[in-house]
Coordinates of C-alpha atoms in Angstrom, one line a residue:
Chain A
X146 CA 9.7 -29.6 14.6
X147 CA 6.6 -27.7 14.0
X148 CA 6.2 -27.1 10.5
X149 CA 4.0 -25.0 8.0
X150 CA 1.2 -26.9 6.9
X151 CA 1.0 -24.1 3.5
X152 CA 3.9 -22.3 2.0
X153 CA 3.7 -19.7 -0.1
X154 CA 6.2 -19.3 -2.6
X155 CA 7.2 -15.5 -4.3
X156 CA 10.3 -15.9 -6.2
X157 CA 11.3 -12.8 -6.8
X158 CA 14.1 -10.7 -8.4
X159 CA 14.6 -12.4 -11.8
X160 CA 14.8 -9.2 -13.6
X161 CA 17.7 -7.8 -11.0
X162 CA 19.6 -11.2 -11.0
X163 CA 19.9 -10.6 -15.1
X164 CA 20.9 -7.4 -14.9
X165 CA 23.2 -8.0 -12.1
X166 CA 25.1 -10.3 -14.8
X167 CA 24.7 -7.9 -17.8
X168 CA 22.3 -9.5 -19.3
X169 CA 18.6 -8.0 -20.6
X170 CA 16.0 -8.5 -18.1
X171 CA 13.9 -10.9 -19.8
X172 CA 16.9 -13.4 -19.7
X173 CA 16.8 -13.5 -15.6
X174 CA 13.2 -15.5 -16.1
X175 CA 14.6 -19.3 -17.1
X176 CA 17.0 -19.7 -14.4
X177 CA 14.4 -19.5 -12.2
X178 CA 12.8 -22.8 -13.5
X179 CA 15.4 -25.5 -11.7
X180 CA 14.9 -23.6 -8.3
X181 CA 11.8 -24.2 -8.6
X182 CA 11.9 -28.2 -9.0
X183 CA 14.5 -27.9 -6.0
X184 CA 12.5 -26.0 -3.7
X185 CA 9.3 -28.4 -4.3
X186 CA 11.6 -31.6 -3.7
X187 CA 12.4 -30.1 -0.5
X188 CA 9.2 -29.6 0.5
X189 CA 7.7 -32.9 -0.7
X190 CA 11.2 -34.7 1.9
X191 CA 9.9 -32.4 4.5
X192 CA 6.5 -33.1 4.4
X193 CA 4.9 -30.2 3.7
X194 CA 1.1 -30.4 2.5
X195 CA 0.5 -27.7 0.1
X196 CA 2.7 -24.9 -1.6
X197 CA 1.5 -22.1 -3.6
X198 CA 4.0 -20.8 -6.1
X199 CA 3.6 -17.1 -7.4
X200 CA 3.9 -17.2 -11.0
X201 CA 2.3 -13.9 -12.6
X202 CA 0.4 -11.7 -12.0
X203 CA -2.1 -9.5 -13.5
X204 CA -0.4 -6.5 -12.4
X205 CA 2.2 -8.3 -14.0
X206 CA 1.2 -8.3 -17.8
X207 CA 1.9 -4.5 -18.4
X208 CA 5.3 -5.1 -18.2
X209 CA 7.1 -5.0 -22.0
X210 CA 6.4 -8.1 -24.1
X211 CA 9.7 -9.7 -24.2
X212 CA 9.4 -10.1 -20.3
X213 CA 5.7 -10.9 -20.7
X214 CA 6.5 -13.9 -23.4
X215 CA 9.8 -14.8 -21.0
X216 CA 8.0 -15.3 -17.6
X217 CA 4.9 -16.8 -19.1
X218 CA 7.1 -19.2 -21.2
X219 CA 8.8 -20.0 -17.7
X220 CA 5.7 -21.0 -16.1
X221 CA 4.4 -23.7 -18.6
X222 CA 7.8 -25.5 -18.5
X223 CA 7.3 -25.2 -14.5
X224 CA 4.2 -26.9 -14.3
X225 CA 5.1 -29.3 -17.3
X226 CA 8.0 -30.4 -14.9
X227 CA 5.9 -30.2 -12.0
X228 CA 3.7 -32.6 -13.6
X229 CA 5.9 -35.6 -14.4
X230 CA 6.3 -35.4 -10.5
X231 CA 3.7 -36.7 -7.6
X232 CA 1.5 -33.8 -6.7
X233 CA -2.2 -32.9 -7.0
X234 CA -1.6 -29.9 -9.3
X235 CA -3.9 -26.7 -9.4
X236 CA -3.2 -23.8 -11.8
X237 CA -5.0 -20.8 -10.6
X238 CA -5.6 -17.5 -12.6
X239 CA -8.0 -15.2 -14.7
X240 CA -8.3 -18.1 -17.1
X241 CA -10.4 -16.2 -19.6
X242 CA -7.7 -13.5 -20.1
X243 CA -5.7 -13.9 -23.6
X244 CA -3.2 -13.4 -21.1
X245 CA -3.4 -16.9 -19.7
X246 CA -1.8 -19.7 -21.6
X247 CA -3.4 -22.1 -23.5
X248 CA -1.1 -24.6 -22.0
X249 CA -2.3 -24.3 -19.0
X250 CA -5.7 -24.6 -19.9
X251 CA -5.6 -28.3 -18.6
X252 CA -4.3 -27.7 -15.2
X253 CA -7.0 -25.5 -14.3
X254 CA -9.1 -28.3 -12.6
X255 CA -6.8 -29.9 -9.7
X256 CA -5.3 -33.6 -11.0
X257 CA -3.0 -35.9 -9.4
X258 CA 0.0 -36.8 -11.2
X259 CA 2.4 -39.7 -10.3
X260 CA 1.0 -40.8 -6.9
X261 CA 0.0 -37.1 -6.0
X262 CA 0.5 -36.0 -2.4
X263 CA 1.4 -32.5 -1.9
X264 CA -0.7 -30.1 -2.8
X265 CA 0.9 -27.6 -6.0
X266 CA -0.7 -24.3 -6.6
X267 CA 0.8 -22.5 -9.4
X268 CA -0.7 -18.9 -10.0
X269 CA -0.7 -17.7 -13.3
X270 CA -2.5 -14.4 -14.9
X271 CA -3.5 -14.4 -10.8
X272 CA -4.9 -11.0 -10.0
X273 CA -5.9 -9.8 -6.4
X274 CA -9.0 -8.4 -7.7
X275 CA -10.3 -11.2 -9.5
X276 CA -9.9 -13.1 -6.9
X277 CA -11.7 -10.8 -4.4
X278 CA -14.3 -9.9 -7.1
X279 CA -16.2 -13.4 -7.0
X280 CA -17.1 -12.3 -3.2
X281 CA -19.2 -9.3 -5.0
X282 CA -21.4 -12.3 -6.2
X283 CA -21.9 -14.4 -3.0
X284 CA -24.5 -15.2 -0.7
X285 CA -24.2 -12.4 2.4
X286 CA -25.2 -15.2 4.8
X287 CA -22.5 -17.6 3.4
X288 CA -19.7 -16.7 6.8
X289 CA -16.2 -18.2 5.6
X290 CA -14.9 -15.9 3.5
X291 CA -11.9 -18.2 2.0
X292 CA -15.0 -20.3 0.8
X293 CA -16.6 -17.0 -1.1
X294 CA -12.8 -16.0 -3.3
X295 CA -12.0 -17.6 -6.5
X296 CA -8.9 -19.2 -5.0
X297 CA -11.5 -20.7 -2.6
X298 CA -9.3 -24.3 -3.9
X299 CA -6.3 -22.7 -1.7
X300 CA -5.9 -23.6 1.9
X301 CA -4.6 -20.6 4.2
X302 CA -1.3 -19.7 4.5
X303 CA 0.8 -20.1 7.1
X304 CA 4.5 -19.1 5.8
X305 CA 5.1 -17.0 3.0
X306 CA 8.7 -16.6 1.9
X307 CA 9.3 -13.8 -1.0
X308 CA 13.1 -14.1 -2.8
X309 CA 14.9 -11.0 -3.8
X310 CA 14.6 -8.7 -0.5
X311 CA 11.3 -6.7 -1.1
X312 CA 8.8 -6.8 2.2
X313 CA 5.6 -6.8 0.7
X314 CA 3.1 -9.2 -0.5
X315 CA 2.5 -7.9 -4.4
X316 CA -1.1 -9.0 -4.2
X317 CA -0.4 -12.8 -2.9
X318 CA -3.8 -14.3 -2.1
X319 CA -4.7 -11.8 0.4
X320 CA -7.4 -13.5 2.1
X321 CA -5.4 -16.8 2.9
X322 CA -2.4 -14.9 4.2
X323 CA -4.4 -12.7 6.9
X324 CA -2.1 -14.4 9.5
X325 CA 0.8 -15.7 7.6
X326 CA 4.3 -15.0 8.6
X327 CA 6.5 -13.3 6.0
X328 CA 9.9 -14.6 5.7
X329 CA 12.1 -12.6 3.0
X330 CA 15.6 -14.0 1.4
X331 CA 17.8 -11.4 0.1
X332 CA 19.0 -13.4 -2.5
X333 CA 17.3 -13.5 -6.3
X334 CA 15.4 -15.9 -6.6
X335 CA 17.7 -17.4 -9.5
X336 CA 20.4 -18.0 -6.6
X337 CA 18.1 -19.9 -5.2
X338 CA 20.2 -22.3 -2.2
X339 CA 18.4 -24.7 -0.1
X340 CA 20.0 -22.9 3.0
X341 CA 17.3 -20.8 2.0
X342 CA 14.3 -23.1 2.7
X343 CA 15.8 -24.7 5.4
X344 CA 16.6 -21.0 7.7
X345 CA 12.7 -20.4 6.5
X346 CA 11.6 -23.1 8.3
X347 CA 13.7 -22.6 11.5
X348 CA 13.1 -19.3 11.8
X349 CA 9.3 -20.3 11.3
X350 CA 9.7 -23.2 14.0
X351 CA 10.1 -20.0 16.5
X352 CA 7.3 -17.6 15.6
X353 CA 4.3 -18.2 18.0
X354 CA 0.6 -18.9 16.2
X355 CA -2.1 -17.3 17.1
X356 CA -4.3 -16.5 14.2
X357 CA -4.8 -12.8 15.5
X358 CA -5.9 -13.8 18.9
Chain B
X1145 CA 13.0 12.4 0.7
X1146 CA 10.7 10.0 -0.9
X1147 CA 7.7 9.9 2.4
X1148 CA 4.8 7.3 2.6
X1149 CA 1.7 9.1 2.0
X1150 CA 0.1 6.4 4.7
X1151 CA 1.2 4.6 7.4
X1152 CA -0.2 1.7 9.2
X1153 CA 1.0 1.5 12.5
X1154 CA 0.7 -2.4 14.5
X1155 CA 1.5 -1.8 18.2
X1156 CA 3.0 -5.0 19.2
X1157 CA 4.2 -6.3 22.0
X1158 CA 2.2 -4.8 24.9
X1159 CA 1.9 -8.0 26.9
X1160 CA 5.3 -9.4 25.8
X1161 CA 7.0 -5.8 27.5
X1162 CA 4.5 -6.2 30.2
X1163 CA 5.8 -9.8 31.3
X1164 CA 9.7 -9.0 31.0
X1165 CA 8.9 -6.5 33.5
X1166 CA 7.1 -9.2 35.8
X1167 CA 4.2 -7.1 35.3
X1168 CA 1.0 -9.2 34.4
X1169 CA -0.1 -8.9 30.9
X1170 CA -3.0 -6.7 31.2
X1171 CA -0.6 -3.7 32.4
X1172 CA 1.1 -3.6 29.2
X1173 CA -1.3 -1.5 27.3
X1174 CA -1.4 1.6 29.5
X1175 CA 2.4 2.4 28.6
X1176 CA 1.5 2.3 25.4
X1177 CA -0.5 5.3 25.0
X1178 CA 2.2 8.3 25.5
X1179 CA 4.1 6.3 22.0
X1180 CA 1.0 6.7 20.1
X1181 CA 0.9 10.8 20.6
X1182 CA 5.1 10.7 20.1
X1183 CA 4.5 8.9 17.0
X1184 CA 1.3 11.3 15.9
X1185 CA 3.4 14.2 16.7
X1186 CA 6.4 12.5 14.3
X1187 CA 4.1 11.9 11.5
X1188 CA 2.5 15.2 11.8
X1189 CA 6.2 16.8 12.0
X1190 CA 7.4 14.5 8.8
X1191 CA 4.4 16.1 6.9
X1192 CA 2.9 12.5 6.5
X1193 CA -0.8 12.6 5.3
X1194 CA -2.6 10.2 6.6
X1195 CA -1.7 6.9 8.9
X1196 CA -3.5 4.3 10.9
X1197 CA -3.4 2.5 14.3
X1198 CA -4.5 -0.8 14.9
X1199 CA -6.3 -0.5 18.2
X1200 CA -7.8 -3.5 18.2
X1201 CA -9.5 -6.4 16.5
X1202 CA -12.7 -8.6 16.9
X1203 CA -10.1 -11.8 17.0
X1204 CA -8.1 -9.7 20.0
X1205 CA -11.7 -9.9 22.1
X1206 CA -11.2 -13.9 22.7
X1207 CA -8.8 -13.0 25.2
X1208 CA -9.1 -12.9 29.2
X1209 CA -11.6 -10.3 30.3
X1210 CA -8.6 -8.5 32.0
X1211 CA -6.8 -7.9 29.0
X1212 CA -9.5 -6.8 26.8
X1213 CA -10.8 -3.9 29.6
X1214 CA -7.1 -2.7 29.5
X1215 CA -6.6 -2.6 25.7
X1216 CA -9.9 -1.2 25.2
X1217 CA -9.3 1.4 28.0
X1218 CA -6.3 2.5 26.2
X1219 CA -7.8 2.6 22.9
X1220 CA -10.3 4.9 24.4
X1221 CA -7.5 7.4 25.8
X1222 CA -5.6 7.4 22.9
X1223 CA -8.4 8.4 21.0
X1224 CA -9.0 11.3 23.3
X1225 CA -5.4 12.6 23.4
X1226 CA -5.6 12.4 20.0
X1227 CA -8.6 14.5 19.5
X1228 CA -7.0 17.3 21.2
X1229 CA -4.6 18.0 18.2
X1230 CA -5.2 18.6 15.2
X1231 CA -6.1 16.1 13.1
X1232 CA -9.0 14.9 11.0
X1233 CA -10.1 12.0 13.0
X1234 CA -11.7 8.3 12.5
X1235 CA -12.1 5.6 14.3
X1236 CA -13.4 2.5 12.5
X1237 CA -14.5 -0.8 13.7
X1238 CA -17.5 -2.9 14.2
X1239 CA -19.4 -0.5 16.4
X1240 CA -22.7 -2.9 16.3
X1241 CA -21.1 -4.9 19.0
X1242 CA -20.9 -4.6 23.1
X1243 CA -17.7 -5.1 22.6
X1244 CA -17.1 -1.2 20.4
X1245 CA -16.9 1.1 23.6
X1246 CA -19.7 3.5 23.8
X1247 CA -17.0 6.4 25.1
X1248 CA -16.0 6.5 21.2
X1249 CA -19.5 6.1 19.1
X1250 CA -19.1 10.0 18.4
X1251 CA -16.2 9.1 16.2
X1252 CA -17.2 6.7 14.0
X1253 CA -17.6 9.9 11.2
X1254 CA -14.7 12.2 10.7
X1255 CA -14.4 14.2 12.1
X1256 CA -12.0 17.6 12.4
X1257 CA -10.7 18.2 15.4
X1258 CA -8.0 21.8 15.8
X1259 CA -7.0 23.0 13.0
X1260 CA -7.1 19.3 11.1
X1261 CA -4.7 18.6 8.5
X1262 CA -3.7 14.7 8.8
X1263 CA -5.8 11.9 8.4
X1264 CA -5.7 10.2 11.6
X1265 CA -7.8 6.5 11.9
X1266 CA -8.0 4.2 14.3
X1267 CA -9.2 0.9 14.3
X1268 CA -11.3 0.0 17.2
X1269 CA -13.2 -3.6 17.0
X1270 CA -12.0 -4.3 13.7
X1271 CA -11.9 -7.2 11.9
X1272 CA -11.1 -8.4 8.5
X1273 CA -14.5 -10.3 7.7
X1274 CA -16.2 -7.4 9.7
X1275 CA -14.3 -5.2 6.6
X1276 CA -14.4 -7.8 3.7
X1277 CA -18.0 -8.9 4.5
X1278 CA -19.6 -5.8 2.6
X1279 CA -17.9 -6.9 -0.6
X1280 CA -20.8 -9.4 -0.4
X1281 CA -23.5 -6.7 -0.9
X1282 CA -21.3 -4.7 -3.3
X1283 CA -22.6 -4.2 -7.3
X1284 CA -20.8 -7.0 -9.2
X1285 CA -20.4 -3.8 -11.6
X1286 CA -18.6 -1.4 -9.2
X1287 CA -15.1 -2.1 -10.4
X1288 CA -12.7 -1.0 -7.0
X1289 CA -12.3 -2.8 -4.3
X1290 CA -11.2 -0.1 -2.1
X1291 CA -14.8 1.4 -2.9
X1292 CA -16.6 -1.7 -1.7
X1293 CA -15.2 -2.6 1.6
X1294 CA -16.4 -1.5 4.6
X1295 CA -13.1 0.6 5.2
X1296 CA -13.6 2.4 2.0
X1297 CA -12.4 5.8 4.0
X1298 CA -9.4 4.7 4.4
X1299 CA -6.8 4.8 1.5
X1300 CA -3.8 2.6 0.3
X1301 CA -1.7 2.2 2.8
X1302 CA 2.3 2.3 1.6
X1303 CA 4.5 1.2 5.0
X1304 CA 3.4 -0.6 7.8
X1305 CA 5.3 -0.4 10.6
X1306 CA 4.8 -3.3 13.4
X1307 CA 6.5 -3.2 16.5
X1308 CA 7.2 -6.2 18.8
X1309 CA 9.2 -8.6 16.4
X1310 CA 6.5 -10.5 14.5
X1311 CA 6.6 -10.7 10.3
X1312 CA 3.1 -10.8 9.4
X1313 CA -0.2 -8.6 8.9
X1314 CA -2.8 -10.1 11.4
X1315 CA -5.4 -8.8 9.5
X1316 CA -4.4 -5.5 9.4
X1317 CA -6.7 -3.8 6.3
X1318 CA -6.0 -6.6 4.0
X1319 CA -7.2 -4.6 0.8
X1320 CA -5.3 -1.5 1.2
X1321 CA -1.8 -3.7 2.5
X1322 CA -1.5 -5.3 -0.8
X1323 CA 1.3 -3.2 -2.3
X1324 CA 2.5 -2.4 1.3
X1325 CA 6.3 -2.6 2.1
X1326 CA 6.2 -3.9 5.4
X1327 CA 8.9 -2.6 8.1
X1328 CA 9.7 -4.5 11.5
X1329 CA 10.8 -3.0 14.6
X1330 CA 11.8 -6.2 17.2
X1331 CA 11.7 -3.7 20.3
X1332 CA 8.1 -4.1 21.8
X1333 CA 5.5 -1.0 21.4
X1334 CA 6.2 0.3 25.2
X1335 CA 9.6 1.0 24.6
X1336 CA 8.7 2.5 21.4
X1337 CA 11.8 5.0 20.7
X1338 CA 11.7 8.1 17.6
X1339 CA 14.9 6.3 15.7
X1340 CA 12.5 3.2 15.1
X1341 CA 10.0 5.7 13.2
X1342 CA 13.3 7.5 11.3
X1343 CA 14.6 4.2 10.4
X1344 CA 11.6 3.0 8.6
X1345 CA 11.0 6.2 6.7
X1346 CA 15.0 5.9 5.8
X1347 CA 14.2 2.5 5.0
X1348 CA 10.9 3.0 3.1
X1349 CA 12.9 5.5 1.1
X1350 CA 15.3 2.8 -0.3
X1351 CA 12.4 0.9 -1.4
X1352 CA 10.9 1.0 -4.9
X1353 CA 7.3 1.2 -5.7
X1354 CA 5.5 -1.0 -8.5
X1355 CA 2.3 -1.5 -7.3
X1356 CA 2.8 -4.9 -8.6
X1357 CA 4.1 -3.9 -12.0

């Protein structure tokens, strides 16, 4: 079966699954934790090299505080649990924001837990324009352009799957998903299945590659 | 009705209608041409303000010499249909290269053609590093993206629709897609039908907008 080497990972719909069970919006951020353990084990029995979970964004930040304090709350206990597993772990974000937490602060240079093996990218405070901005200061004889972005760490892309039914990409490393194929679940991500994953990569398995040529 | 103020238009499946036809690839791209002016004439009709067809791309050139005189035959009548309505006209690309076709040098500035009105461009030789590339020479001061890229006339886009089946961007303007919703229509470009352009605007309209928020 032909796989994807890179998976990008948008789990969205959090704030619909809450208040699709009555609950305020900030609540719909934990349950989203667990499918995120899940969905790397799958990946890690598959085989998979490299995964790059969208945590928050930039954009992100202006929503009210509750949900900011919720979501970034969720992503430190993600990569805490991430990191009692084996992966070579990379959290990737505007790290000198007062938006980023200090938690993460030690993930911020790639380390191998456990035995390490897949490759974890966990984006947090990520912002499509700081990313892009570090090209501003490169060499204009220096050709790859993947090598000139902050997220120059981050392999490209070669499925993207986004959770809760939107088509868009939200700012997800735009330079590494040029020719990525976009594979959206209409389930919250809360409701995470691994049905899901598994019709990803099928569907994947049928899509042609040809990196724009 | 809630209407896109841009559209990006990826005209798939030229070579893919041309073979299940038992026509050789290369004849797929002359059918294409009459969809292009429908479409134009729907847009302009819908009161949209601006959208943009991917003609073709510097990674497209790689293929067989056949191919490439066909597409960029077409590109070159479309173009000139086009500049017999009105519409504000653009076609953008890397025109530094033999392989930009000399027929359409004179509209590499906008131009007004008629009585104007929408924004027509059309990429012609484009590529993504072509476009990200002048980032590198950008003031680390100057603060938008958009400004700095070498497709700075041409705005955010907010639907792209692709034809021919395929989920992912291909390089399509990677700075102005990233809030993009993204539409697919499986039937290939030749057989490009009005519903398909009615059904994404009905769908776009179901869509909300964030910008990442």
């Amino acid at each position: 079966m032909r796989l994807p080497n890179h998976i990008g990972i948008i789990p969205d719909g959090n704030r619909r699954w809450a208040e699709s069970k009555g609950l305020s919006k900030e609540k719909g951020y934990g349950p989203g934790i667990n499918p995120g353990l899940t969905l790397f084990k799958l990946c890690q029995q598959a085989k998979i090299k490299e995964i790059t979970y969208y945590g928050f964004t930039v954009d992100n930040t202006k929503r009210p505080t509750e949900q900011r304090i919720a979501y970034t709350d969720a992503c430190i206990k993600a990569v805490e649990i991430l990191s009692k597993e084996n992966a070579d772990l990379l959290v990737l974000g505007n790290s000198d924001s007062p938006m980023f937490p200090k938690e993460l602060l030690p993930f911020t240079a790639r380390r191998t837990f456990g035995e390490g093996g897949i490759k974890v990218n966990f984006l947090v405070n990520y912002g499509w324009e700081w990313d892009l901005n570090s090209l501003k200061m490169a060499e204009p004889t220096q050709r790859n352009i993947i090598n000139c972005v902050k997220s120059a760490e981050v392999s490209r892309v070669d499925l993207i799957i986004r959770w809760g039914g939107r088509r868009r990409l939200s700012g997800f490393l735009p330079v590494q998903s040029i020719y990525a194929d976009f594979y959206v679940v209409d389930d919250y991500w809360p409701d995470f299945k691994p049905e899901h994953f598994f019709q990803a990569l099928q569907w994947y398995k049928e899509q042609d590659i040809t990196l724009g040529g």
